[in-house]
JSON list of C-alpha atoms in Angstrom, two decimals:
[
{"chain": "A", "resi": 1, "resn": "MET", "atom": "CA", "xyz": [-103.23, 29.74, 113.29]},
{"chain": "A", "resi": 2, "resn": "ALA", "atom": "CA", "xyz": [-105.13, 32.81, 114.01]},
{"chain": "A", "resi": 3, "resn": "ASP", "atom": "CA", "xyz": [-106.92, 33.97, 117.24]},
{"chain": "A", "resi": 4, "resn": "VAL", "atom": "CA", "xyz": [-110.26, 34.54, 117.23]},
{"chain": "A", "resi": 5, "resn": "ILE", "atom": "CA", "xyz": [-111.90, 36.47, 119.92]},
{"chain": "A", "resi": 6, "resn": "ALA", "atom": "CA", "xyz": [-115.48, 37.29, 120.40]},
{"chain": "A", "resi": 7, "resn": "LEU", "atom": "CA", "xyz": [-116.74, 40.72, 122.31]},
{"chain": "A", "resi": 8, "resn": "SER", "atom": "CA", "xyz": [-120.14, 41.41, 123.24]},
{"chain": "A", "resi": 9, "resn": "VAL", "atom": "CA", "xyz": [-120.73, 45.21, 122.94]},
{"chain": "A", "resi": 10, "resn": "THR", "atom": "CA", "xyz": [-123.25, 47.37, 124.01]},
{"chain": "A", "resi": 11, "resn": "GLY", "atom": "CA", "xyz": [-123.78, 51.26, 123.60]},
{"chain": "A", "resi": 12, "resn": "MET", "atom": "CA", "xyz": [-124.07, 50.55, 119.44]},
{"chain": "A", "resi": 13, "resn": "HIS", "atom": "CA", "xyz": [-127.17, 52.59, 117.95]},
{"chain": "A", "resi": 14, "resn": "CYS", "atom": "CA", "xyz": [-126.29, 53.00, 114.40]},
{"chain": "A", "resi": 15, "resn": "GLY", "atom": "CA", "xyz": [-124.34, 52.02, 111.63]},
{"chain": "A", "resi": 16, "resn": "GLY", "atom": "CA", "xyz": [-121.61, 55.08, 112.38]},
{"chain": "A", "resi": 17, "resn": "CYS", "atom": "CA", "xyz": [-121.27, 53.67, 115.76]},
{"chain": "A", "resi": 18, "resn": "ALA", "atom": "CA", "xyz": [-120.43, 49.81, 114.49]},
{"chain": "A", "resi": 19, "resn": "ALA", "atom": "CA", "xyz": [-117.85, 51.71, 112.61]},
{"chain": "A", "resi": 20, "resn": "GLY", "atom": "CA", "xyz": [-116.27, 53.58, 115.31]},
{"chain": "A", "resi": 21, "resn": "VAL", "atom": "CA", "xyz": [-115.75, 50.25, 117.31]},
{"chain": "A", "resi": 22, "resn": "GLU", "atom": "CA", "xyz": [-114.51, 48.64, 114.03]},
{"chain": "A", "resi": 23, "resn": "LYS", "atom": "CA", "xyz": [-111.95, 51.51, 113.66]},
{"chain": "A", "resi": 24, "resn": "ALA", "atom": "CA", "xyz": [-110.84, 51.03, 117.53]},
{"chain": "A", "resi": 25, "resn": "LEU", "atom": "CA", "xyz": [-110.42, 47.25, 117.39]},
{"chain": "A", "resi": 26, "resn": "ARG", "atom": "CA", "xyz": [-108.21, 47.73, 114.13]},
{"chain": "A", "resi": 27, "resn": "ARG", "atom": "CA", "xyz": [-105.56, 49.88, 116.23]},
{"chain": "A", "resi": 28, "resn": "ALA", "atom": "CA", "xyz": [-104.82, 46.69, 118.22]},
{"chain": "A", "resi": 29, "resn": "PRO", "atom": "CA", "xyz": [-101.32, 44.94, 117.32]},
{"chain": "A", "resi": 30, "resn": "GLY", "atom": "CA", "xyz": [-101.56, 41.86, 115.16]},
{"chain": "A", "resi": 31, "resn": "VAL", "atom": "CA", "xyz": [-105.55, 42.35, 114.48]},
{"chain": "A", "resi": 32, "resn": "THR", "atom": "CA", "xyz": [-106.11, 41.41, 110.95]},
{"chain": "A", "resi": 33, "resn": "ALA", "atom": "CA", "xyz": [-109.59, 41.51, 110.45]},
{"chain": "A", "resi": 34, "resn": "VAL", "atom": "CA", "xyz": [-112.87, 42.92, 112.05]},
{"chain": "A", "resi": 35, "resn": "THR", "atom": "CA", "xyz": [-116.59, 41.90, 111.97]},
{"chain": "A", "resi": 36, "resn": "VAL", "atom": "CA", "xyz": [-119.17, 44.21, 113.82]},
{"chain": "A", "resi": 37, "resn": "GLY", "atom": "CA", "xyz": [-122.59, 43.27, 114.03]},
{"chain": "A", "resi": 38, "resn": "LEU", "atom": "CA", "xyz": [-124.72, 46.05, 114.99]},
{"chain": "A", "resi": 39, "resn": "ALA", "atom": "CA", "xyz": [-128.15, 44.01, 115.46]},
{"chain": "A", "resi": 40, "resn": "GLN", "atom": "CA", "xyz": [-126.28, 41.57, 117.52]},
{"chain": "A", "resi": 41, "resn": "GLY", "atom": "CA", "xyz": [-124.16, 43.68, 119.33]},
{"chain": "A", "resi": 42, "resn": "ARG", "atom": "CA", "xyz": [-121.02, 41.22, 118.45]},
{"chain": "A", "resi": 43, "resn": "ALA", "atom": "CA", "xyz": [-117.59, 42.06, 117.33]},
{"chain": "A", "resi": 44, "resn": "GLU", "atom": "CA", "xyz": [-115.29, 39.27, 116.25]},
{"chain": "A", "resi": 45, "resn": "VAL", "atom": "CA", "xyz": [-111.50, 40.19, 116.08]},
{"chain": "A", "resi": 46, "resn": "THR", "atom": "CA", "xyz": [-109.05, 37.85, 114.32]},
{"chain": "A", "resi": 47, "resn": "ALA", "atom": "CA", "xyz": [-105.41, 38.33, 115.02]},
{"chain": "A", "resi": 48, "resn": "GLN", "atom": "CA", "xyz": [-101.91, 36.76, 114.77]},
{"chain": "A", "resi": 49, "resn": "PRO", "atom": "CA", "xyz": [-101.41, 34.32, 117.52]},
{"chain": "A", "resi": 50, "resn": "GLY", "atom": "CA", "xyz": [-100.65, 35.88, 121.28]},
{"chain": "A", "resi": 51, "resn": "SER", "atom": "CA", "xyz": [-100.71, 39.10, 119.69]},
{"chain": "A", "resi": 52, "resn": "VAL", "atom": "CA", "xyz": [-103.52, 40.96, 121.59]},
{"chain": "A", "resi": 53, "resn": "THR", "atom": "CA", "xyz": [-105.67, 40.03, 124.50]},
{"chain": "A", "resi": 54, "resn": "ALA", "atom": "CA", "xyz": [-109.58, 40.24, 125.22]},
{"chain": "A", "resi": 55, "resn": "GLU", "atom": "CA", "xyz": [-108.80, 42.58, 128.02]},
{"chain": "A", "resi": 56, "resn": "GLN", "atom": "CA", "xyz": [-106.81, 45.05, 125.15]},
{"chain": "A", "resi": 57, "resn": "LEU", "atom": "CA", "xyz": [-109.89, 44.86, 123.17]},
{"chain": "A", "resi": 58, "resn": "ILE", "atom": "CA", "xyz": [-112.31, 45.91, 125.82]},
{"chain": "A", "resi": 59, "resn": "ALA", "atom": "CA", "xyz": [-109.70, 48.55, 126.68]},
{"chain": "A", "resi": 60, "resn": "LEU", "atom": "CA", "xyz": [-110.39, 49.93, 122.87]},
{"chain": "A", "resi": 61, "resn": "VAL", "atom": "CA", "xyz": [-113.79, 49.66, 122.58]},
{"chain": "A", "resi": 62, "resn": "GLU", "atom": "CA", "xyz": [-114.51, 51.51, 126.26]},
{"chain": "A", "resi": 63, "resn": "GLU", "atom": "CA", "xyz": [-111.98, 53.91, 125.04]},
{"chain": "A", "resi": 64, "resn": "ALA", "atom": "CA", "xyz": [-113.96, 54.70, 121.97]},
{"chain": "A", "resi": 65, "resn": "GLY", "atom": "CA", "xyz": [-117.27, 54.64, 124.26]},
{"chain": "A", "resi": 66, "resn": "PHE", "atom": "CA", "xyz": [-118.99, 51.83, 124.44]},
{"chain": "A", "resi": 67, "resn": "GLU", "atom": "CA", "xyz": [-119.09, 48.91, 127.00]},
{"chain": "A", "resi": 68, "resn": "ALA", "atom": "CA", "xyz": [-117.94, 45.42, 125.74]},
{"chain": "A", "resi": 69, "resn": "ALA", "atom": "CA", "xyz": [-117.46, 42.19, 127.81]},
{"chain": "A", "resi": 70, "resn": "LEU", "atom": "CA", "xyz": [-115.79, 38.50, 126.56]},
{"chain": "A", "resi": 71, "resn": "ALA", "atom": "CA", "xyz": [-118.61, 37.06, 124.32]},
{"chain": "A", "resi": 72, "resn": "SER", "atom": "CA", "xyz": [-119.74, 33.41, 126.02]}
]
């Protein structure tokens, strides 16, 4: 079964921003799917079990110029 990690993302203002977040998250090892909701300020990442941590994903989003945290 795949790991699903949900993140709250702030700083996205347009479709280009959401695409940038998606592109950054897809670079993570083991990621099989990424869904970014601009209006919700949320990203959901599906990855192979144990391949990536929430902290790694948050770092990738921050490197892309946005803020992220584990969604509650």
